[in-house]
Structure formats: C-alpha cells, structure tokens
C-alpha cells in the first residue's frame, strides 16, 4: 500500500516540464499498454513457473481493464488505475535494483510518470519541491521536429536520424548540479494515422531533410495533433556528471572569453561538479619564467591567486616551500595538502602552509600547468574543509589538465603576440597602408627559400610619386622652461644641504664645513646669474662625491644630525638621487601634452584612413609632429586622384585646429603652464619614399627630395623676413609654402574653416628669411578660434589673447 501511495504522489509531484502540452506537438499522446500486453501473449507459451503466472496475471488485468489497451490521455485515469499500472510494469522495476537504478515509465517529452525507481524519487526529492527538470539540449521547435521524425521512422520507415543524447540537470542535496543522461526504450509504442494526417511522400522527405530549421514547413507537413501516439516508454538514466562536466569544461575553454567575469563563475561550478564538492574554489597564478616570479593574472574576472594572497607578484621560491617547489617545478606533479591546519601546526615556518592557513583554507591541491616542458602557471583548488582535497581525488585532474594546459598555452601565446604587436606599433611599426608591399616582398623571399636553389634577399621598399604632408604642434620655449625647472631643483637641493651644513658647523666647529658652505653659496650665485651647460653636472658631482659620503659618516656619529639628514633624504627622488620636483612637474606636463595630442591625432587618423588610405607616422618630442604620404603606389589600386590629396590637406588643417582647441582646455590642468605653436609644411610636388633597411624607417629618396627634409627641420625656428619674430606663434596656425597655387588652395580651406568658426579673420601673408640652402618660402598665418560650451549647449568663441586673459584672471 505504501508503494502505491508513492506512485500516486509521483503523478502529482514528479512532473517535469512538458514539451508536448505547454507547446504544440505533432502527436496526440495516449498512454497505452497494448503493445506490452501483445508481447506477453506472444511469449506466454514459452514461459514457465512464476514467470508464466505473472504474465497470466498481467493479461488478466488487460482483459478486466480494456482502457489500459485502448489508451487514455488524462492524469485522472492514470491515478484511478495506478495499482493496475504498477502491476503491469512490475517486470521493468526489479525490487532488488530499485535503490541503484534510475528508471521511470513515462511518455517521451511529456513527463507524467507512471512508475519510478526508489533512487529516482530520492534524486528528485533532494532537488526541492519547486524543482522542474527539463531536457537541456533542445528547444520547443526541435522537440516538434523530433516528434515528426518519430512518425517518419516508425510509420513510414524512412531513415531520418534525429538521435541526440538527452540530459536532465538536477541539483543534489548540496546544491551541485548533476547531469543525468536519458536512454529511451521505445519498444512499446505505436504511431497511428488520424483523419487530420497528411500523407508524406519521398519528395516531402527530401524537402524536409534540407530544411531542418524551417519549423513552418514541418508544421505544414505535420499539423499539430494530427497523428496519434499510443504506448509508453521506459527511460533509464545514469549519472553522467563527469562526462558532461568535462564536455562543458572543454566548451567553456574554447568558446568563452577568459576575461569575462561570468567565465570564472561557470568554470568554478564545473570543477565543483567534477569533484562533487560544493565549497571548492579555484585559483590561478601565472609564472614568469624570465623573472622566476609568480604573478596575479591581470584580466578582469580571473580567479584569485591563493598562492599570492593579494600580492601582485612574488618570487616562486618565496611563495612555495621546498617540497611544493620540487613537485611543481622539478617533477611537474600535483601537490596536495589534505589538512592545512594540521600541517601548519607541525611546520609553522612553512610559508605555503602559512599562506593557506591565513586564508582559512582546510585543504588544497596545486596543479602545475606545463606545456612543452615550460611551466605556464599553477591552478589552485582550495576548500575550507580539511581532507576534502587530497592526493586521491587529485587524480580527477588528469582528465581536465590537457584541455586546461592547451587553453592556458593559447592564452599565453596570444598575450605574447599582443605584446609583440604593441612593441611593433610603439617602436618599429609598419603602417597598415604599406604593409601589403612588405608582405608581398616577404612572400617572394620565402618562396625562393622553398622553390629555388638561390635564396633571394629582401629588396628595398620604394613608393614612387607620393605627395608629402607634414605638421607639428611644438611646445614653445621648452628649453627655457626645462632650464628654469632645473635651476629651481638645484637651488632647492643646495639650500637643503646648506641648512644641514650650517647646523653641523655649530655641532662640530671644523673649517672644512665653512669651506663647503662657501662652495654652496658660490653654486647658488652661479645658478642665479646663468645656468651654464655643465653647472648641473658640477653640482650633482659635488653632492654625490662629497655630501653623500659626509652624510653617511655623520648619520652614524650623531643622532640629531641623523634625523636632519633623514629629513633631507625624504626630499630626494630615490630613483634619480637628487631633488626632482620642478623638473618632474615640467616632464609630467610635456608628457601629458604629448600623450593627449597624439591620442587625438591617432583617433582622427582612423577616420582619415577610412576616407582614403595613406601612409602616416607621428613622433613625440617636445610636442607632436606627423608625416603623411598619399599616392597611387601606396594604395596599390588604380584609384588615386588629386581630390584625395586636397581632401587630406583640408583634413590636416581642420585636425590641427581641433587639436589646438583640445590643448587649451588641457592647459589649465597642467602642473607647468606651457604653450604650443602649430605649423603645416606644404610641398607641391611628388617625391619618392624609401624604407631604409638599416635604420628601419622611411625616408625621402633623392637629392632634390632631400630639400623637403631640410625645410622640415629648420623652418619652425625661422623668422619673418626683416624681423626677429618667429614665424610660428602660440594661438596661430602657420602654413609654410613656396608656390602661388598652394597659397590659393589653402586660402580656400581657411575660408571654409572660418565659416565653421575654427579660424579667425586675421589672415597674414608673410615672407620668411632665407634658410641655409632654401629661399623663397612664404607663410599664411591665421589665429585659431577656441570654443567653450555654455550651459545651454551653445558655444562661445575666443581668440588666443582672449583665452590667455581668461586663464590668468
């Protein structure tokens, strides 16, 4: 009676998500045991003893309750005849195996359970009252097409193979998700036609198998509930958690971005399933072979490092004890600690036990990630509970380590490639616009190595008939500003030394201290008058060779003097060994200007490249300068027209205006007030650009073209003819040219940018003084308009003089 009550409860409580009633399905489902009864009738004569008696008893039930053969489709009928169903299914559920087998009698995709094994009931009970299991690896449309394929196979005999492994995910009592694979026995089902069924031809089958994803077509051939399913299935399950977890483990490593925070959570849950330990956590530590150090992975969402415990890096010998070091580095074996507290108590000086104990870990396994003989890092499995992790279950890692090692190796190689790419971009880049020609030449050389007896050398790369564009934003008065910063630092340091020397003289009245004080005053006087080229060197030598040894001596001799000297060293930059206050402000200001301007130019360049490809390079010195070259030979395609040159010139001028605006918004935030002056050099003829293999850079080719480079280097320091005024001035953009046609062209651009309120109306046409080897240069000079957004999103516009007044007010 108890068993039957459990079975009735199973109808109400052990229902799982129904793929046939919650959504459409091609089959109308009827529970029927007709085919099972037929099987008993066919085998009755060959049976004997108790087996025959049971068969006769089951067939008697079939005669007394014809509805069990005719079929029914409601749960009330199932509940009414539950005891008869229990008897009919007795042979499928041997009592002696009930606590081991996971088995149910049901209908495919409609989990109303007729009978289940004891173990299955326990599994579902542990999952909780609200839990509803569902097949994890197919959706409603796929379930519909699965029903159609049953019809094609069972009724028509077509071989439409839709077999896939089915899994149910059911959490256990500890909350760990277990994965159960389902195996169906479909021996006791019948598929029957109804008056709504549509005959399926070979042509229909051919169309269906070419349109798996077209659910509309499948429903057209098999309308919902147009066929009849009669029977039941026996579903046997087994715990495939290890297999599924390994598969998920591999899939996650392949498909997920390891920088994604969600990846870490999924990774941890998979490992917990493999070990069946809900409290288990996963850590990871990178190994830098060059530095022989452990490092915390820099990516967002990466598991924490339990070896480093909050540190960014540490020498591997300092993080590990000798035994763990030997296991990981020498033997490349797992290192397990089954009881951290116990071993720490036994060996309190063991740094590894101490580190884990501080994090309240009870047990741990360290697994070396070794690829091709190289240690890439260490995976850390930890648990707050003692003995949960040990040398026995550590062997489970053997199944996942190959995939993990492969994934980490790919990640390390990807990071190395990114590093090399960054080095190339920052140091020795080949611009994408000309990369094709280098690639073509490299392919030619490599082919010669494989297919020719004579290995060819890498030829020089030359681009003929390209038009140059040059621009720069130069920090004005940078040499004077640096000298002023140097003077302030030297004076500050000498005054600090002078203060201590005077106090030393009072403590110890020696003439040598008076002489040192005299020399300090002489240095201060020299610096005040004028900072000579070697003054800085002389002062620093004096401090290094005389003051530092003296301070070392006095620090040991007198406690009061030691405190004074300690205060002095607090003002000294540890890396440089001297006061680096004003120079640091200057260097930081220059760095901010260069970085900010270069970043703006790089962003704008991406848009310019999209308009028409061209060669581009920029340099950061005391300011930012850039070269551009455009022409047919660079683009490779037969598409160049001078309109693209004119467009790039206009883009360059507009970009310089916008960079000027951006600089003056940055200026008030700089530690040292700086000014910039912008210049564009126009060269009206094409030239040849050659890549210098020895210098790993592009340079103009030919004697005449070299004139262009001479002008670039000298023109920004040039004066207006007949004056002492520099041609480049803050707040203005200067365009240097030599031909009347260039003047006309740029005046058009200036007019356009005046209309856009980027330039002022004060256009000057000026002549330049003759440079060495270069004469006849002219300049257009025009003021930049600086904009400021108001609260109502409108803009105010200022000239440079207006802006300086506002900044100084």
PDB file of C-alpha atoms in Angstrom, residues 467-655:
ATOM      1  CA  UNK A 467      52.712  63.571 -52.063  1.00  0.00           C
ATOM      2  CA  UNK A 468      54.032  64.510 -48.610  1.00  0.00           C
ATOM      3  CA  UNK A 469      52.197  66.334 -45.816  1.00  0.00           C
ATOM      4  CA  UNK A 470      53.911  67.443 -42.626  1.00  0.00           C
ATOM      5  CA  UNK A 471      52.503  69.014 -39.484  1.00  0.00           C
ATOM      6  CA  UNK A 472      53.650  69.695 -35.947  1.00  0.00           C
ATOM      7  CA  UNK A 473      52.479  71.111 -32.630  1.00  0.00           C
ATOM      8  CA  UNK A 474      55.644  72.323 -30.951  1.00  0.00           C
ATOM      9  CA  UNK A 475      55.878  73.246 -27.264  1.00  0.00           C
ATOM     10  CA  UNK A 476      57.128  76.828 -27.297  1.00  0.00           C
ATOM     11  CA  UNK A 477      60.046  77.750 -25.057  1.00  0.00           C
ATOM     12  CA  UNK A 478      60.541  74.184 -23.902  1.00  0.00           C
ATOM     13  CA  UNK A 479      64.316  74.656 -23.408  1.00  0.00           C
ATOM     14  CA  UNK A 480      63.797  77.753 -21.249  1.00  0.00           C
ATOM     15  CA  UNK A 481      61.075  76.009 -19.203  1.00  0.00           C
ATOM     16  CA  UNK A 482      63.302  72.972 -18.622  1.00  0.00           C
ATOM     17  CA  UNK A 483      66.248  75.174 -17.593  1.00  0.00           C
ATOM     18  CA  UNK A 484      64.041  77.086 -15.159  1.00  0.00           C
ATOM     19  CA  UNK A 485      62.827  73.815 -13.636  1.00  0.00           C
ATOM     20  CA  UNK A 486      66.421  72.577 -13.346  1.00  0.00           C
ATOM     21  CA  UNK A 487      67.523  75.837 -11.660  1.00  0.00           C
ATOM     22  CA  UNK A 488      64.668  75.615  -9.115  1.00  0.00           C
ATOM     23  CA  UNK A 489      65.526  71.980  -8.272  1.00  0.00           C
ATOM     24  CA  UNK A 490      69.253  72.697  -7.884  1.00  0.00           C
ATOM     25  CA  UNK A 491      68.622  75.759  -5.719  1.00  0.00           C
ATOM     26  CA  UNK A 492      66.169  73.829  -3.542  1.00  0.00           C
ATOM     27  CA  UNK A 493      68.607  70.965  -3.029  1.00  0.00           C
ATOM     28  CA  UNK A 494      71.597  73.235  -2.340  1.00  0.00           C
ATOM     29  CA  UNK A 495      69.590  75.214   0.227  1.00  0.00           C
ATOM     30  CA  UNK A 496      68.619  71.971   1.976  1.00  0.00           C
ATOM     31  CA  UNK A 497      72.293  70.948   2.092  1.00  0.00           C
ATOM     32  CA  UNK A 498      73.331  74.446   3.251  1.00  0.00           C
ATOM     33  CA  UNK A 499      70.836  74.287   6.116  1.00  0.00           C
ATOM     34  CA  UNK A 500      72.283  70.995   7.380  1.00  0.00           C
ATOM     35  CA  UNK A 501      75.916  72.094   6.909  1.00  0.00           C
ATOM     36  CA  UNK A 502      75.296  75.214   9.000  1.00  0.00           C
ATOM     37  CA  UNK A 503      73.852  73.069  11.799  1.00  0.00           C
ATOM     38  CA  UNK A 504      76.761  70.641  11.551  1.00  0.00           C
ATOM     39  CA  UNK A 505      79.176  73.575  11.869  1.00  0.00           C
ATOM     40  CA  UNK A 506      77.533  74.530  15.166  1.00  0.00           C
ATOM     41  CA  UNK A 507      77.837  70.996  16.496  1.00  0.00           C
ATOM     42  CA  UNK A 508      81.358  70.409  15.204  1.00  0.00           C
ATOM     43  CA  UNK A 509      83.354  73.600  14.578  1.00  0.00           C
ATOM     44  CA  UNK A 510      85.593  72.459  11.712  1.00  0.00           C
ATOM     45  CA  UNK A 511      86.922  74.806   8.962  1.00  0.00           C
ATOM     46  CA  UNK A 512      86.055  72.238   6.288  1.00  0.00           C
ATOM     47  CA  UNK A 513      82.353  72.807   6.920  1.00  0.00           C
ATOM     48  CA  UNK A 514      82.836  76.539   6.441  1.00  0.00           C
ATOM     49  CA  UNK A 515      84.605  75.815   3.156  1.00  0.00           C
ATOM     50  CA  UNK A 516      81.726  73.531   1.982  1.00  0.00           C
ATOM     51  CA  UNK A 517      79.260  76.284   2.866  1.00  0.00           C
ATOM     52  CA  UNK A 518      81.306  78.743   0.785  1.00  0.00           C
ATOM     53  CA  UNK A 519      81.167  76.418  -2.231  1.00  0.00           C
ATOM     54  CA  UNK A 520      77.388  76.002  -1.846  1.00  0.00           C
ATOM     55  CA  UNK A 521      76.972  79.816  -1.863  1.00  0.00           C
ATOM     56  CA  UNK A 522      79.172  80.004  -4.966  1.00  0.00           C
ATOM     57  CA  UNK A 523      76.977  77.431  -6.748  1.00  0.00           C
ATOM     58  CA  UNK A 524      73.834  79.348  -5.756  1.00  0.00           C
ATOM     59  CA  UNK A 525      75.310  82.581  -7.074  1.00  0.00           C
ATOM     60  CA  UNK A 526      76.325  80.971 -10.385  1.00  0.00           C
ATOM     61  CA  UNK A 527      72.920  79.407 -10.877  1.00  0.00           C
ATOM     62  CA  UNK A 528      71.159  82.701 -10.131  1.00  0.00           C
ATOM     63  CA  UNK A 529      73.231  84.564 -12.730  1.00  0.00           C
ATOM     64  CA  UNK A 530      73.016  81.960 -15.504  1.00  0.00           C
ATOM     65  CA  UNK A 531      72.711  78.197 -15.741  1.00  0.00           C
ATOM     66  CA  UNK A 532      75.761  77.117 -17.699  1.00  0.00           C
ATOM     67  CA  UNK A 533      75.863  73.903 -19.742  1.00  0.00           C
ATOM     68  CA  UNK A 534      77.915  71.984 -17.182  1.00  0.00           C
ATOM     69  CA  UNK A 535      76.618  73.652 -13.985  1.00  0.00           C
ATOM     70  CA  UNK A 536      74.109  70.881 -13.334  1.00  0.00           C
ATOM     71  CA  UNK A 537      76.822  68.242 -13.766  1.00  0.00           C
ATOM     72  CA  UNK A 538      79.184  70.059 -11.383  1.00  0.00           C
ATOM     73  CA  UNK A 539      76.533  70.422  -8.678  1.00  0.00           C
ATOM     74  CA  UNK A 540      75.464  66.782  -8.913  1.00  0.00           C
ATOM     75  CA  UNK A 541      79.093  65.590  -8.771  1.00  0.00           C
ATOM     76  CA  UNK A 542      79.655  67.753  -5.709  1.00  0.00           C
ATOM     77  CA  UNK A 543      76.601  66.279  -3.990  1.00  0.00           C
ATOM     78  CA  UNK A 544      77.431  62.699  -4.953  1.00  0.00           C
ATOM     79  CA  UNK A 545      81.167  62.705  -4.221  1.00  0.00           C
ATOM     80  CA  UNK A 546      81.322  64.978  -1.153  1.00  0.00           C
ATOM     81  CA  UNK A 547      77.939  65.472   0.502  1.00  0.00           C
ATOM     82  CA  UNK A 548      76.598  61.895   0.357  1.00  0.00           C
ATOM     83  CA  UNK A 549      79.741  60.307   1.947  1.00  0.00           C
ATOM     84  CA  UNK A 550      79.755  63.067   4.575  1.00  0.00           C
ATOM     85  CA  UNK A 551      76.101  62.405   5.421  1.00  0.00           C
ATOM     86  CA  UNK A 552      76.771  58.667   5.703  1.00  0.00           C
ATOM     87  CA  UNK A 553      79.555  59.393   8.213  1.00  0.00           C
ATOM     88  CA  UNK A 554      77.574  61.929  10.280  1.00  0.00           C
ATOM     89  CA  UNK A 555      74.422  59.745  10.396  1.00  0.00           C
ATOM     90  CA  UNK A 556      76.352  57.117  12.337  1.00  0.00           C
ATOM     91  CA  UNK A 557      78.046  59.655  14.596  1.00  0.00           C
ATOM     92  CA  UNK A 558      75.247  61.928  15.845  1.00  0.00           C
ATOM     93  CA  UNK A 559      71.578  61.073  16.404  1.00  0.00           C
ATOM     94  CA  UNK A 560      70.368  64.685  15.954  1.00  0.00           C
ATOM     95  CA  UNK A 561      72.270  65.038  12.699  1.00  0.00           C
ATOM     96  CA  UNK A 562      70.971  61.630  11.583  1.00  0.00           C
ATOM     97  CA  UNK A 563      67.392  62.900  11.910  1.00  0.00           C
ATOM     98  CA  UNK A 564      68.217  66.054   9.922  1.00  0.00           C
ATOM     99  CA  UNK A 565      69.867  64.019   7.195  1.00  0.00           C
ATOM    100  CA  UNK A 566      66.901  61.613   7.129  1.00  0.00           C
ATOM    101  CA  UNK A 567      64.601  64.609   6.554  1.00  0.00           C
ATOM    102  CA  UNK A 568      66.882  65.731   3.717  1.00  0.00           C
ATOM    103  CA  UNK A 569      66.678  62.333   2.002  1.00  0.00           C
ATOM    104  CA  UNK A 570      62.874  62.492   2.128  1.00  0.00           C
ATOM    105  CA  UNK A 571      63.083  65.372  -0.349  1.00  0.00           C
ATOM    106  CA  UNK A 572      65.333  63.375  -2.685  1.00  0.00           C
ATOM    107  CA  UNK A 573      63.929  61.239  -5.506  1.00  0.00           C
ATOM    108  CA  UNK A 574      65.030  57.670  -4.754  1.00  0.00           C
ATOM    109  CA  UNK A 575      65.412  56.656  -8.397  1.00  0.00           C
ATOM    110  CA  UNK A 576      67.368  59.725  -9.500  1.00  0.00           C
ATOM    111  CA  UNK A 577      69.329  60.589  -6.354  1.00  0.00           C
ATOM    112  CA  UNK A 578      68.551  64.315  -6.456  1.00  0.00           C
ATOM    113  CA  UNK A 579      65.658  66.730  -5.958  1.00  0.00           C
ATOM    114  CA  UNK A 580      63.233  66.136  -8.809  1.00  0.00           C
ATOM    115  CA  UNK A 581      60.301  68.382  -8.000  1.00  0.00           C
ATOM    116  CA  UNK A 582      60.153  71.174 -10.559  1.00  0.00           C
ATOM    117  CA  UNK A 583      61.651  69.054 -13.320  1.00  0.00           C
ATOM    118  CA  UNK A 584      59.060  66.370 -12.593  1.00  0.00           C
ATOM    119  CA  UNK A 585      56.269  68.932 -12.958  1.00  0.00           C
ATOM    120  CA  UNK A 586      57.769  70.023 -16.273  1.00  0.00           C
ATOM    121  CA  UNK A 587      58.299  66.450 -17.534  1.00  0.00           C
ATOM    122  CA  UNK A 588      54.785  65.459 -16.462  1.00  0.00           C
ATOM    123  CA  UNK A 589      53.343  68.476 -18.288  1.00  0.00           C
ATOM    124  CA  UNK A 590      55.218  67.665 -21.500  1.00  0.00           C
ATOM    125  CA  UNK A 591      54.204  64.000 -21.218  1.00  0.00           C
ATOM    126  CA  UNK A 592      50.522  64.921 -20.736  1.00  0.00           C
ATOM    127  CA  UNK A 593      50.583  67.287 -23.717  1.00  0.00           C
ATOM    128  CA  UNK A 594      52.291  64.739 -25.964  1.00  0.00           C
ATOM    129  CA  UNK A 595      50.057  61.874 -24.892  1.00  0.00           C
ATOM    130  CA  UNK A 596      46.865  63.923 -25.211  1.00  0.00           C
ATOM    131  CA  UNK A 597      47.713  65.371 -28.630  1.00  0.00           C
ATOM    132  CA  UNK A 598      48.991  62.050 -30.002  1.00  0.00           C
ATOM    133  CA  UNK A 599      45.817  60.294 -28.846  1.00  0.00           C
ATOM    134  CA  UNK A 600      43.590  62.868 -30.568  1.00  0.00           C
ATOM    135  CA  UNK A 601      45.626  62.614 -33.762  1.00  0.00           C
ATOM    136  CA  UNK A 602      45.504  58.795 -33.722  1.00  0.00           C
ATOM    137  CA  UNK A 603      41.719  58.778 -33.311  1.00  0.00           C
ATOM    138  CA  UNK A 604      41.237  61.291 -36.123  1.00  0.00           C
ATOM    139  CA  UNK A 605      43.640  59.334 -38.320  1.00  0.00           C
ATOM    140  CA  UNK A 606      41.339  56.308 -38.279  1.00  0.00           C
ATOM    141  CA  UNK A 607      38.645  58.459 -39.893  1.00  0.00           C
ATOM    142  CA  UNK A 608      41.122  59.860 -42.423  1.00  0.00           C
ATOM    143  CA  UNK A 609      42.289  56.363 -43.386  1.00  0.00           C
ATOM    144  CA  UNK A 610      38.661  55.372 -43.982  1.00  0.00           C
ATOM    145  CA  UNK A 611      38.316  58.245 -46.472  1.00  0.00           C
ATOM    146  CA  UNK A 612      41.387  57.192 -48.479  1.00  0.00           C
ATOM    147  CA  UNK A 613      44.375  55.042 -47.419  1.00  0.00           C
ATOM    148  CA  UNK A 614      47.703  56.818 -46.944  1.00  0.00           C
ATOM    149  CA  UNK A 615      50.954  56.361 -45.041  1.00  0.00           C
ATOM    150  CA  UNK A 616      51.022  58.003 -41.602  1.00  0.00           C
ATOM    151  CA  UNK A 617      53.599  58.252 -38.830  1.00  0.00           C
ATOM    152  CA  UNK A 618      53.886  60.505 -35.788  1.00  0.00           C
ATOM    153  CA  UNK A 619      56.613  61.338 -33.306  1.00  0.00           C
ATOM    154  CA  UNK A 620      56.563  62.699 -29.771  1.00  0.00           C
ATOM    155  CA  UNK A 621      59.398  65.069 -28.766  1.00  0.00           C
ATOM    156  CA  UNK A 622      58.689  68.464 -27.167  1.00  0.00           C
ATOM    157  CA  UNK A 623      55.342  68.321 -28.899  1.00  0.00           C
ATOM    158  CA  UNK A 624      53.864  66.065 -31.587  1.00  0.00           C
ATOM    159  CA  UNK A 625      54.771  66.024 -35.277  1.00  0.00           C
ATOM    160  CA  UNK A 626      53.440  63.826 -38.071  1.00  0.00           C
ATOM    161  CA  UNK A 627      54.229  62.807 -41.647  1.00  0.00           C
ATOM    162  CA  UNK A 628      51.710  61.662 -44.225  1.00  0.00           C
ATOM    163  CA  UNK A 629      52.272  60.411 -47.777  1.00  0.00           C
ATOM    164  CA  UNK A 630      49.498  59.757 -50.278  1.00  0.00           C
ATOM    165  CA  UNK A 631      49.611  58.408 -53.813  1.00  0.00           C
ATOM    166  CA  UNK A 632      48.856  55.610 -56.263  1.00  0.00           C
ATOM    167  CA  UNK A 633      51.864  53.466 -55.319  1.00  0.00           C
ATOM    168  CA  UNK A 634      50.785  53.319 -51.669  1.00  0.00           C
ATOM    169  CA  UNK A 635      47.176  52.338 -52.253  1.00  0.00           C
ATOM    170  CA  UNK A 636      48.119  49.599 -54.768  1.00  0.00           C
ATOM    171  CA  UNK A 637      44.769  50.027 -56.519  1.00  0.00           C
ATOM    172  CA  UNK A 638      44.321  52.188 -59.607  1.00  0.00           C
ATOM    173  CA  UNK A 639      42.090  54.665 -57.799  1.00  0.00           C
ATOM    174  CA  UNK A 640      44.167  57.726 -56.829  1.00  0.00           C
ATOM    175  CA  UNK A 641      43.007  61.182 -57.818  1.00  0.00           C
ATOM    176  CA  UNK A 642      44.345  64.539 -56.621  1.00  0.00           C
ATOM    177  CA  UNK A 643      40.988  65.208 -54.970  1.00  0.00           C
ATOM    178  CA  UNK A 644      42.125  62.796 -52.232  1.00  0.00           C
ATOM    179  CA  UNK A 645      45.312  64.864 -51.716  1.00  0.00           C
ATOM    180  CA  UNK A 646      43.263  68.062 -51.399  1.00  0.00           C
ATOM    181  CA  UNK A 647      40.865  66.315 -49.034  1.00  0.00           C
ATOM    182  CA  UNK A 648      43.738  65.141 -46.837  1.00  0.00           C
ATOM    183  CA  UNK A 649      45.218  68.652 -46.720  1.00  0.00           C
ATOM    184  CA  UNK A 650      41.860  70.061 -45.588  1.00  0.00           C
ATOM    185  CA  UNK A 651      41.514  67.241 -43.034  1.00  0.00           C
ATOM    186  CA  UNK A 652      45.005  68.009 -41.686  1.00  0.00           C
ATOM    187  CA  UNK A 653      44.255  71.714 -41.245  1.00  0.00           C
ATOM    188  CA  UNK A 654      40.942  71.029 -39.533  1.00  0.00           C
ATOM    189  CA  UNK A 655      42.522  68.377 -37.286  1.00  0.00           C
TER     190      UNK A 655
END
